[in-house]
mmCIF file of C-alpha atoms in Angstrom:
data_model
loop_
_atom_site.group_PDB
_atom_site.id
_atom_site.type_symbol
_atom_site.label_atom_id
_atom_site.label_comp_id
_atom_site.label_asym_id
_atom_site.label_seq_id
_atom_site.Cartn_x
_atom_site.Cartn_y
_atom_site.Cartn_z
ATOM 1 C CA UNK S 1 -14.257 0.711 34.131
ATOM 2 C CA UNK S 2 -10.922 0.106 35.875
ATOM 3 C CA UNK S 3 -11.232 -3.612 35.268
ATOM 4 C CA UNK S 4 -11.966 -2.984 31.619
ATOM 5 C CA UNK S 5 -8.855 -0.836 31.250
ATOM 6 C CA UNK S 6 -6.674 -3.477 32.877
ATOM 7 C CA UNK S 7 -8.062 -6.130 30.575
ATOM 8 C CA UNK S 8 -7.561 -3.957 27.497
ATOM 9 C CA UNK S 9 -3.904 -3.627 28.344
ATOM 10 C CA UNK S 10 -3.175 -7.341 28.364
ATOM 11 C CA UNK S 11 -0.743 -8.457 25.700
ATOM 12 C CA UNK S 12 -3.067 -11.372 24.860
ATOM 13 C CA UNK S 13 -5.524 -8.876 23.349
ATOM 14 C CA UNK S 14 -3.170 -8.500 20.400
ATOM 15 C CA UNK S 15 -3.037 -11.235 17.747
ATOM 16 C CA UNK S 16 0.273 -13.031 17.262
ATOM 17 C CA UNK S 17 2.725 -11.561 14.809
ATOM 18 C CA UNK S 18 2.447 -13.889 11.785
ATOM 19 C CA UNK S 19 5.511 -12.398 10.100
ATOM 20 C CA UNK S 20 7.981 -12.585 12.967
ATOM 21 C CA UNK S 21 10.271 -14.851 10.924
ATOM 22 C CA UNK S 22 10.183 -12.439 7.982
ATOM 23 C CA UNK S 23 11.326 -9.440 10.000
ATOM 24 C CA UNK S 24 14.967 -8.402 9.538
ATOM 25 C CA UNK S 25 17.129 -7.779 12.573
ATOM 26 C CA UNK S 26 16.698 -4.283 13.925
ATOM 27 C CA UNK S 27 19.579 -1.883 13.171
ATOM 28 C CA UNK S 28 21.927 -1.034 16.007
ATOM 29 C CA UNK S 29 21.309 2.690 15.433
ATOM 30 C CA UNK S 30 17.979 4.450 15.474
ATOM 31 C CA UNK S 31 16.582 4.970 11.964
ATOM 32 C CA UNK S 32 17.150 8.447 10.583
ATOM 33 C CA UNK S 33 14.127 8.506 8.282
ATOM 34 C CA UNK S 34 10.594 9.585 9.132
ATOM 35 C CA UNK S 35 7.945 6.841 9.500
ATOM 36 C CA UNK S 36 6.602 7.379 5.984
ATOM 37 C CA UNK S 37 10.014 7.796 4.319
ATOM 38 C CA UNK S 38 10.992 5.208 1.750
ATOM 39 C CA UNK S 39 12.540 2.474 3.933
ATOM 40 C CA UNK S 40 15.669 0.511 3.310
ATOM 41 C CA UNK S 41 15.228 -2.833 1.595
ATOM 42 C CA UNK S 42 15.265 -5.742 4.012
ATOM 43 C CA UNK S 43 17.740 -8.615 3.674
ATOM 44 C CA UNK S 44 15.031 -10.414 1.640
ATOM 45 C CA UNK S 45 15.714 -8.086 -1.288
ATOM 46 C CA UNK S 46 12.982 -8.530 -3.938
ATOM 47 C CA UNK S 47 15.439 -7.645 -6.687
ATOM 48 C CA UNK S 48 17.422 -10.804 -5.946
ATOM 49 C CA UNK S 49 14.508 -13.150 -5.307
ATOM 50 C CA UNK S 50 14.613 -14.564 -8.828
ATOM 51 C CA UNK S 51 18.319 -15.371 -8.411
ATOM 52 C CA UNK S 52 17.616 -17.640 -5.435
ATOM 53 C CA UNK S 53 18.886 -21.227 -5.571
ATOM 54 C CA UNK S 54 16.631 -23.751 -7.283
ATOM 55 C CA UNK S 55 15.980 -25.473 -3.939
ATOM 56 C CA UNK S 56 14.611 -22.240 -2.473
ATOM 57 C CA UNK S 57 12.238 -21.808 -5.413
ATOM 58 C CA UNK S 58 11.134 -25.446 -5.096
ATOM 59 C CA UNK S 59 10.271 -24.782 -1.455
ATOM 60 C CA UNK S 60 8.234 -21.681 -2.334
ATOM 61 C CA UNK S 61 4.844 -23.489 -2.139
ATOM 62 C CA UNK S 62 5.699 -24.903 1.298
ATOM 63 C CA UNK S 63 6.866 -21.470 2.475
ATOM 64 C CA UNK S 64 3.672 -19.863 1.141
ATOM 65 C CA UNK S 65 1.523 -22.381 3.018
ATOM 66 C CA UNK S 66 3.481 -21.818 6.227
ATOM 67 C CA UNK S 67 3.097 -18.034 6.024
ATOM 68 C CA UNK S 68 -0.575 -18.332 5.070
ATOM 69 C CA UNK S 69 -1.277 -20.512 8.121
ATOM 70 C CA UNK S 70 0.471 -18.022 10.410
ATOM 71 C CA UNK S 71 -1.529 -15.151 8.922
ATOM 72 C CA UNK S 72 -4.760 -17.131 9.323
ATOM 73 C CA UNK S 73 -3.895 -17.798 12.972
ATOM 74 C CA UNK S 74 -3.602 -14.039 13.471
ATOM 75 C CA UNK S 75 -7.095 -13.510 12.048
ATOM 76 C CA UNK S 76 -6.318 -12.664 8.408
ATOM 77 C CA UNK S 77 -8.440 -14.652 5.873
ATOM 78 C CA UNK S 78 -6.075 -16.126 3.263
ATOM 79 C CA UNK S 79 -6.128 -17.980 -0.065
ATOM 80 C CA UNK S 80 -3.409 -19.372 -2.380
ATOM 81 C CA UNK S 81 -2.054 -17.270 -5.262
ATOM 82 C CA UNK S 82 -0.100 -18.078 -8.412
ATOM 83 C CA UNK S 83 3.137 -16.339 -9.369
ATOM 84 C CA UNK S 84 1.023 -13.911 -11.404
ATOM 85 C CA UNK S 85 -0.781 -12.899 -8.149
ATOM 86 C CA UNK S 86 -4.078 -14.425 -9.271
ATOM 87 C CA UNK S 87 -6.205 -16.886 -7.265
ATOM 88 C CA UNK S 88 -4.560 -20.282 -7.748
ATOM 89 C CA UNK S 89 -7.737 -22.394 -7.907
ATOM 90 C CA UNK S 90 -9.781 -22.162 -11.090
ATOM 91 C CA UNK S 91 -13.498 -21.503 -10.868
ATOM 92 C CA UNK S 92 -15.700 -24.629 -10.871
ATOM 93 C CA UNK S 93 -18.210 -22.640 -12.941
ATOM 94 C CA UNK S 94 -15.932 -21.799 -15.863
ATOM 95 C CA UNK S 95 -17.716 -22.330 -19.177
ATOM 96 C CA UNK S 96 -21.131 -22.244 -17.503
ATOM 97 C CA UNK S 97 -21.266 -19.242 -15.180
ATOM 98 C CA UNK S 98 -23.849 -19.149 -12.428
ATOM 99 C CA UNK S 99 -26.622 -16.531 -12.441
ATOM 100 C CA UNK S 100 -26.529 -14.887 -9.994
ATOM 101 C CA UNK S 101 -22.771 -15.206 -9.522
ATOM 102 C CA UNK S 102 -21.819 -17.936 -7.079
ATOM 103 C CA UNK S 103 -19.662 -16.703 -4.206
ATOM 104 C CA UNK S 104 -18.938 -20.113 -2.717
ATOM 105 C CA UNK S 105 -22.444 -21.242 -1.797
ATOM 106 C CA UNK S 106 -21.944 -24.363 -3.936
ATOM 107 C CA UNK S 107 -19.364 -25.628 -1.417
ATOM 108 C CA UNK S 108 -16.596 -26.105 -3.975
ATOM 109 C CA UNK S 109 -13.295 -24.230 -4.150
ATOM 110 C CA UNK S 110 -12.421 -21.734 -6.844
ATOM 111 C CA UNK S 111 -14.318 -18.566 -5.928
ATOM 112 C CA UNK S 112 -11.286 -16.335 -5.525
ATOM 113 C CA UNK S 113 -11.306 -13.964 -2.575
ATOM 114 C CA UNK S 114 -14.595 -15.462 -1.390
ATOM 115 C CA UNK S 115 -12.699 -18.672 -0.533
ATOM 116 C CA UNK S 116 -10.336 -16.845 1.827
ATOM 117 C CA UNK S 117 -10.473 -18.357 5.299
ATOM 118 C CA UNK S 118 -8.853 -18.299 8.717
ATOM 119 C CA UNK S 119 -9.660 -21.980 9.334
ATOM 120 C CA UNK S 120 -6.366 -23.942 9.145
ATOM 121 C CA UNK S 121 -8.024 -27.060 7.700
ATOM 122 C CA UNK S 122 -9.635 -25.011 4.934
ATOM 123 C CA UNK S 123 -6.338 -23.242 4.232
ATOM 124 C CA UNK S 124 -4.521 -26.593 3.952
ATOM 125 C CA UNK S 125 -7.279 -27.919 1.697
ATOM 126 C CA UNK S 126 -6.923 -24.929 -0.644
ATOM 127 C CA UNK S 127 -3.151 -25.232 -0.877
ATOM 128 C CA UNK S 128 -3.456 -28.992 -1.436
ATOM 129 C CA UNK S 129 -5.745 -28.228 -4.392
ATOM 130 C CA UNK S 130 -3.170 -25.757 -5.741
ATOM 131 C CA UNK S 131 0.312 -27.223 -5.064
ATOM 132 C CA UNK S 132 1.772 -24.739 -7.580
ATOM 133 C CA UNK S 133 0.838 -21.732 -5.422
ATOM 134 C CA UNK S 134 3.920 -19.712 -4.418
ATOM 135 C CA UNK S 135 2.077 -16.953 -2.585
ATOM 136 C CA UNK S 136 -1.044 -16.124 -0.654
ATOM 137 C CA UNK S 137 -3.595 -13.366 -0.692
ATOM 138 C CA UNK S 138 -5.222 -11.711 2.311
ATOM 139 C CA UNK S 139 -8.876 -10.733 1.931
ATOM 140 C CA UNK S 140 -9.615 -7.095 2.768
ATOM 141 C CA UNK S 141 -12.615 -5.722 4.607
ATOM 142 C CA UNK S 142 -13.264 -8.895 6.584
ATOM 143 C CA UNK S 143 -13.472 -9.089 10.401
ATOM 144 C CA UNK S 144 -11.742 -9.024 12.782
ATOM 145 C CA UNK S 145 -9.214 -6.621 11.238
ATOM 146 C CA UNK S 146 -11.307 -5.256 8.346
ATOM 147 C CA UNK S 147 -8.063 -4.720 6.508
ATOM 148 C CA UNK S 148 -7.748 -1.804 4.084
ATOM 149 C CA UNK S 149 -4.772 -1.716 1.745
ATOM 150 C CA UNK S 150 -3.387 1.490 0.265
ATOM 151 C CA UNK S 151 -1.436 0.452 -2.822
ATOM 152 C CA UNK S 152 1.182 3.082 -3.711
ATOM 153 C CA UNK S 153 2.418 2.508 -7.245
ATOM 154 C CA UNK S 154 5.547 3.756 -8.976
ATOM 155 C CA UNK S 155 4.895 2.532 -12.521
ATOM 156 C CA UNK S 156 4.118 4.619 -15.609
ATOM 157 C CA UNK S 157 5.435 7.826 -14.087
ATOM 158 C CA UNK S 158 3.216 7.634 -10.993
ATOM 159 C CA UNK S 159 4.563 8.334 -7.508
ATOM 160 C CA UNK S 160 1.938 7.054 -5.102
ATOM 161 C CA UNK S 161 3.936 7.795 -1.956
ATOM 162 C CA UNK S 162 4.452 11.454 -2.845
ATOM 163 C CA UNK S 163 0.812 11.734 -3.908
ATOM 164 C CA UNK S 164 -0.268 10.345 -0.525
ATOM 165 C CA UNK S 165 1.967 12.806 1.317
ATOM 166 C CA UNK S 166 0.447 15.617 -0.713
ATOM 167 C CA UNK S 167 -3.080 14.478 0.182
ATOM 168 C CA UNK S 168 -2.131 14.413 3.855
ATOM 169 C CA UNK S 169 -0.640 17.906 3.574
ATOM 170 C CA UNK S 170 -3.605 19.265 1.607
ATOM 171 C CA UNK S 171 -6.336 17.849 3.859
ATOM 172 C CA UNK S 172 -4.498 17.983 7.185
ATOM 173 C CA UNK S 173 -4.529 14.357 8.334
ATOM 174 C CA UNK S 174 -1.619 12.392 9.854
ATOM 175 C CA UNK S 175 0.001 9.361 8.272
ATOM 176 C CA UNK S 176 0.586 6.985 11.197
ATOM 177 C CA UNK S 177 3.275 4.296 11.046
ATOM 178 C CA UNK S 178 1.621 1.054 9.983
ATOM 179 C CA UNK S 179 2.401 -2.355 8.478
ATOM 180 C CA UNK S 180 4.219 -1.720 5.194
ATOM 181 C CA UNK S 181 4.960 -4.317 2.524
ATOM 182 C CA UNK S 182 7.420 -3.561 -0.288
ATOM 183 C CA UNK S 183 6.478 -4.804 -3.750
ATOM 184 C CA UNK S 184 8.932 -6.123 -6.364
ATOM 185 C CA UNK S 185 8.122 -3.193 -8.685
ATOM 186 C CA UNK S 186 9.301 -0.617 -6.132
ATOM 187 C CA UNK S 187 5.866 0.287 -4.774
ATOM 188 C CA UNK S 188 4.440 -0.467 -1.367
ATOM 189 C CA UNK S 189 1.273 -1.567 0.373
ATOM 190 C CA UNK S 190 0.188 0.230 3.539
ATOM 191 C CA UNK S 191 -2.114 -1.803 5.775
ATOM 192 C CA UNK S 192 -4.793 -0.151 7.905
ATOM 193 C CA UNK S 193 -7.731 -1.389 9.937
ATOM 194 C CA UNK S 194 -11.058 -0.101 8.697
ATOM 195 C CA UNK S 195 -14.332 0.953 10.306
ATOM 196 C CA UNK S 196 -17.089 -1.520 11.162
ATOM 197 C CA UNK S 197 -19.366 0.181 8.634
ATOM 198 C CA UNK S 198 -19.879 1.180 5.933
ATOM 199 C CA UNK S 199 -17.657 -1.205 3.955
ATOM 200 C CA UNK S 200 -14.783 0.491 2.137
ATOM 201 C CA UNK S 201 -14.901 -0.291 -1.607
ATOM 202 C CA UNK S 202 -12.007 -0.903 -3.967
ATOM 203 C CA UNK S 203 -10.873 2.013 -6.107
ATOM 204 C CA UNK S 204 -8.167 2.657 -8.694
ATOM 205 C CA UNK S 205 -6.693 6.142 -8.902
ATOM 206 C CA UNK S 206 -9.714 7.808 -7.283
ATOM 207 C CA UNK S 207 -7.660 9.549 -4.604
ATOM 208 C CA UNK S 208 -4.779 10.371 -6.952
ATOM 209 C CA UNK S 209 -2.773 8.738 -9.753
ATOM 210 C CA UNK S 210 -0.658 5.975 -8.254
ATOM 211 C CA UNK S 211 -2.956 5.382 -5.246
ATOM 212 C CA UNK S 212 -5.294 2.378 -5.299
ATOM 213 C CA UNK S 213 -7.487 1.243 -2.423
ATOM 214 C CA UNK S 214 -8.055 -2.434 -1.624
ATOM 215 C CA UNK S 215 -11.238 -2.803 0.378
ATOM 216 C CA UNK S 216 -14.208 -5.146 0.579
ATOM 217 C CA UNK S 217 -13.969 -7.754 -2.174
ATOM 218 C CA UNK S 218 -10.272 -7.079 -2.772
ATOM 219 C CA UNK S 219 -7.084 -8.702 -1.506
ATOM 220 C CA UNK S 220 -3.444 -7.945 -0.817
ATOM 221 C CA UNK S 221 -0.460 -10.150 -1.620
ATOM 222 C CA UNK S 222 0.920 -11.406 1.690
ATOM 223 C CA UNK S 223 4.545 -10.750 2.695
ATOM 224 C CA UNK S 224 6.842 -13.618 1.819
ATOM 225 C CA UNK S 225 4.913 -14.440 -1.374
ATOM 226 C CA UNK S 226 7.029 -15.178 -4.443
ATOM 227 C CA UNK S 227 5.755 -13.785 -7.753
ATOM 228 C CA UNK S 228 7.039 -13.666 -11.314
ATOM 229 C CA UNK S 229 8.788 -10.353 -10.639
ATOM 230 C CA UNK S 230 10.121 -11.085 -7.173
ATOM 231 C CA UNK S 231 9.130 -11.429 -3.547
ATOM 232 C CA UNK S 232 6.887 -9.239 -1.403
ATOM 233 C CA UNK S 233 8.769 -8.284 1.760
ATOM 234 C CA UNK S 234 8.155 -6.352 4.952
ATOM 235 C CA UNK S 235 9.727 -2.914 5.229
ATOM 236 C CA UNK S 236 12.412 -2.435 7.833
ATOM 237 C CA UNK S 237 10.997 -1.698 11.311
ATOM 238 C CA UNK S 238 7.402 -2.077 10.140
ATOM 239 C CA UNK S 239 4.969 -2.131 13.107
ATOM 240 C CA UNK S 240 3.539 -5.431 14.281
ATOM 241 C CA UNK S 241 -0.086 -4.425 13.700
ATOM 242 C CA UNK S 242 -1.939 -2.170 11.236
ATOM 243 C CA UNK S 243 -2.911 1.302 12.417
ATOM 244 C CA UNK S 244 -6.501 2.583 12.121
ATOM 245 C CA UNK S 245 -7.053 4.199 8.733
ATOM 246 C CA UNK S 246 -7.182 8.023 8.833
ATOM 247 C CA UNK S 247 -10.864 8.783 8.258
ATOM 248 C CA UNK S 248 -10.060 11.877 6.196
ATOM 249 C CA UNK S 249 -8.047 9.765 3.770
ATOM 250 C CA UNK S 250 -11.137 7.774 2.848
ATOM 251 C CA UNK S 251 -13.275 10.882 2.384
ATOM 252 C CA UNK S 252 -10.688 13.025 0.578
ATOM 253 C CA UNK S 253 -12.232 14.333 -2.651
ATOM 254 C CA UNK S 254 -10.719 13.105 -5.910
ATOM 255 C CA UNK S 255 -8.412 15.472 -7.798
ATOM 256 C CA UNK S 256 -10.271 17.939 -10.039
ATOM 257 C CA UNK S 257 -10.617 17.115 -13.696
ATOM 258 C CA UNK S 258 -8.180 18.874 -16.019
ATOM 259 C CA UNK S 259 -9.454 22.236 -17.152
ATOM 260 C CA UNK S 260 -8.024 25.428 -18.567
ATOM 261 C CA UNK S 261 -7.163 27.822 -15.707
ATOM 262 C CA UNK S 262 -8.997 31.125 -15.402
ATOM 263 C CA UNK S 263 -6.625 34.016 -15.965
ATOM 264 C CA UNK S 264 -5.594 35.670 -12.716
ATOM 265 C CA UNK S 265 -7.425 33.077 -10.570
ATOM 266 C CA UNK S 266 -5.174 30.085 -9.859
ATOM 267 C CA UNK S 267 -7.068 26.962 -8.748
ATOM 268 C CA UNK S 268 -7.151 26.111 -5.051
ATOM 269 C CA UNK S 269 -4.693 23.144 -5.339
ATOM 270 C CA UNK S 270 -1.968 25.601 -6.417
ATOM 271 C CA UNK S 271 -1.623 26.917 -2.859
ATOM 272 C CA UNK S 272 -1.445 23.347 -1.562
ATOM 273 C CA UNK S 273 1.353 22.556 -4.037
ATOM 274 C CA UNK S 274 3.347 25.537 -2.777
ATOM 275 C CA UNK S 275 2.826 24.521 0.872
ATOM 276 C CA UNK S 276 3.789 20.959 0.004
ATOM 277 C CA UNK S 277 7.118 22.083 -1.436
ATOM 278 C CA UNK S 278 7.814 24.575 1.377
ATOM 279 C CA UNK S 279 7.342 21.850 4.011
ATOM 280 C CA UNK S 280 9.754 19.397 2.324
ATOM 281 C CA UNK S 281 12.129 17.747 4.804
ATOM 282 C CA UNK S 282 15.756 17.174 3.893
ATOM 283 C CA UNK S 283 16.034 14.172 1.609
ATOM 284 C CA UNK S 284 12.669 14.822 -0.069
ATOM 285 C CA UNK S 285 13.150 18.349 -1.383
ATOM 286 C CA UNK S 286 13.926 17.537 -5.013
ATOM 287 C CA UNK S 287 11.387 14.700 -5.172
ATOM 288 C CA UNK S 288 8.583 16.887 -3.818
ATOM 289 C CA UNK S 289 9.499 19.796 -6.073
ATOM 290 C CA UNK S 290 9.580 17.561 -9.151
ATOM 291 C CA UNK S 291 6.226 16.006 -8.270
ATOM 292 C CA UNK S 292 4.608 19.393 -7.617
ATOM 293 C CA UNK S 293 6.003 20.814 -10.852
ATOM 294 C CA UNK S 294 4.579 17.842 -12.769
ATOM 295 C CA UNK S 295 1.142 18.435 -11.223
ATOM 296 C CA UNK S 296 1.347 22.140 -12.062
ATOM 297 C CA UNK S 297 2.291 21.263 -15.632
ATOM 298 C CA UNK S 298 -0.648 18.851 -15.933
ATOM 299 C CA UNK S 299 -3.083 21.545 -14.735
ATOM 300 C CA UNK S 300 -1.808 24.052 -17.283
ATOM 301 C CA UNK S 301 -0.085 26.203 -14.639
ATOM 302 C CA UNK S 302 3.523 25.168 -15.213
ATOM 303 C CA UNK S 303 4.739 28.609 -16.286
ATOM 304 C CA UNK S 304 2.496 30.503 -13.856
ATOM 305 C CA UNK S 305 3.721 28.563 -10.809
ATOM 306 C CA UNK S 306 7.386 28.126 -11.782
ATOM 307 C CA UNK S 307 8.566 31.219 -9.886
ATOM 308 C CA UNK S 308 6.496 30.423 -6.776
ATOM 309 C CA UNK S 309 7.698 26.806 -6.774
ATOM 310 C CA UNK S 310 11.292 27.984 -7.105
ATOM 311 C CA UNK S 311 10.824 30.348 -4.188
ATOM 312 C CA UNK S 312 9.246 27.572 -2.092
ATOM 313 C CA UNK S 313 12.126 25.213 -2.906
ATOM 314 C CA UNK S 314 14.693 27.855 -1.938
ATOM 315 C CA UNK S 315 12.884 28.205 1.393
ATOM 316 C CA UNK S 316 13.761 24.532 2.078
ATOM 317 C CA UNK S 317 17.459 25.082 1.360
ATOM 318 C CA UNK S 318 17.728 24.199 -2.322
ATOM 319 C CA UNK S 319 19.568 26.673 -4.496
ATOM 320 C CA UNK S 320 17.636 28.555 -7.157
ATOM 321 C CA UNK S 321 19.745 26.808 -9.803
ATOM 322 C CA UNK S 322 18.838 23.365 -8.459
ATOM 323 C CA UNK S 323 15.168 24.296 -8.232
ATOM 324 C CA UNK S 324 15.015 25.632 -11.788
ATOM 325 C CA UNK S 325 16.763 22.512 -13.108
ATOM 326 C CA UNK S 326 14.237 20.245 -11.329
ATOM 327 C CA UNK S 327 11.288 22.261 -12.651
ATOM 328 C CA UNK S 328 12.778 22.139 -16.163
ATOM 329 C CA UNK S 329 12.965 18.335 -15.896
ATOM 330 C CA UNK S 330 9.290 18.239 -14.924
ATOM 331 C CA UNK S 331 8.429 20.495 -17.870
ATOM 332 C CA UNK S 332 10.263 18.216 -20.316
ATOM 333 C CA UNK S 333 8.462 15.185 -18.851
ATOM 334 C CA UNK S 334 5.123 16.920 -19.327
#
C-alpha cells in the first residue's frame, strides 16, 4: 500500500496542461473573490476578439489545430468546429441517411462528436479536411476524463451561476474550484470529471433555467476557439485539471412545476430562497436577492415572501430601502 501511495503522488500521473499558453499571468496579489465568484476577464478578452488584426483571424485555423493537438495529448478527444460552433465536417450520409444511424463505422469523416479522437494523426486528418475550422470541440463522457460540462447561461434573463449556487445551498453540496471557460456571451462552462458508470446524459434546463449539462454524446467548445461572437477563454486562476463532479448535483431533483400556492402553506423552496439570501456574501447580496425575488414571483409568492426576503437581505447588511428597491425591480421584470 505504501508503494501505491508513493506512485499515486508522482507528478507524471497528471496529464500535461494543454492550455498552459492560454493562461494569463497570475496576479501579484491573492484574488479577493471566492472560487465560484464571477472571475475577471483574462487578457484574451472575448469582447475584443472580433477586433483582432486580420492576420490573427487568418491564423485562427492554425491556432485551433495547435490547441486541439495539445488537448488530445492530455487525453481529451477533439474534433474541428466552425465559427458557429458546429462540427466542421459535413456528414457523408447527407441526402441518404443510414438506418440505423451511422456513428463512424463506415470509416469516413463527418459523424460529429463520434469522430472526436485523441490520436494526433486523426486530429490532423480532420483539420486538413476542414481548413476553415477556427475552433475545436471536446467530446464529453469519454475516458479517461469522462468530462462533464455544466453550461451556465446568462441569456434570456437566465442566471445559471446564481441558479447553481442556489442548488448547492438548497441541497447542501460543495462547489469545488474546477476548470472554468468563459463564453463570449457572458456565460461559463464548468468542467468536471464524471463517474465510470452510469453515463451522464445531456440535459437542457433540467436542473434549473440557465443550467445545461453536457454529458455522453455532447461536446464543449475548447478554450482558445474563435467563434462568430468571440473567443472562448480560460477564467483567471482556473485549476489545471477538472474536479470530480459533486454527486448530489447530478441527482438534484428538477425545480417543481409552476402551481398556485396553497394559502398559509408556502412551498418548501421558499425556505431555501430565504436561506440563500441570508447567506449572501458581500458582492453578491443584490444579485442573490434579485434572483430569489424573481423565483418567488414566478411561483406566485412574490407578495407573500417580500417581507421575509427584505428581512433576509437586511441580515446581510443591505438597507431596507435597497432591499425593497431590488425586490420591486424583480416584480417589474416578472
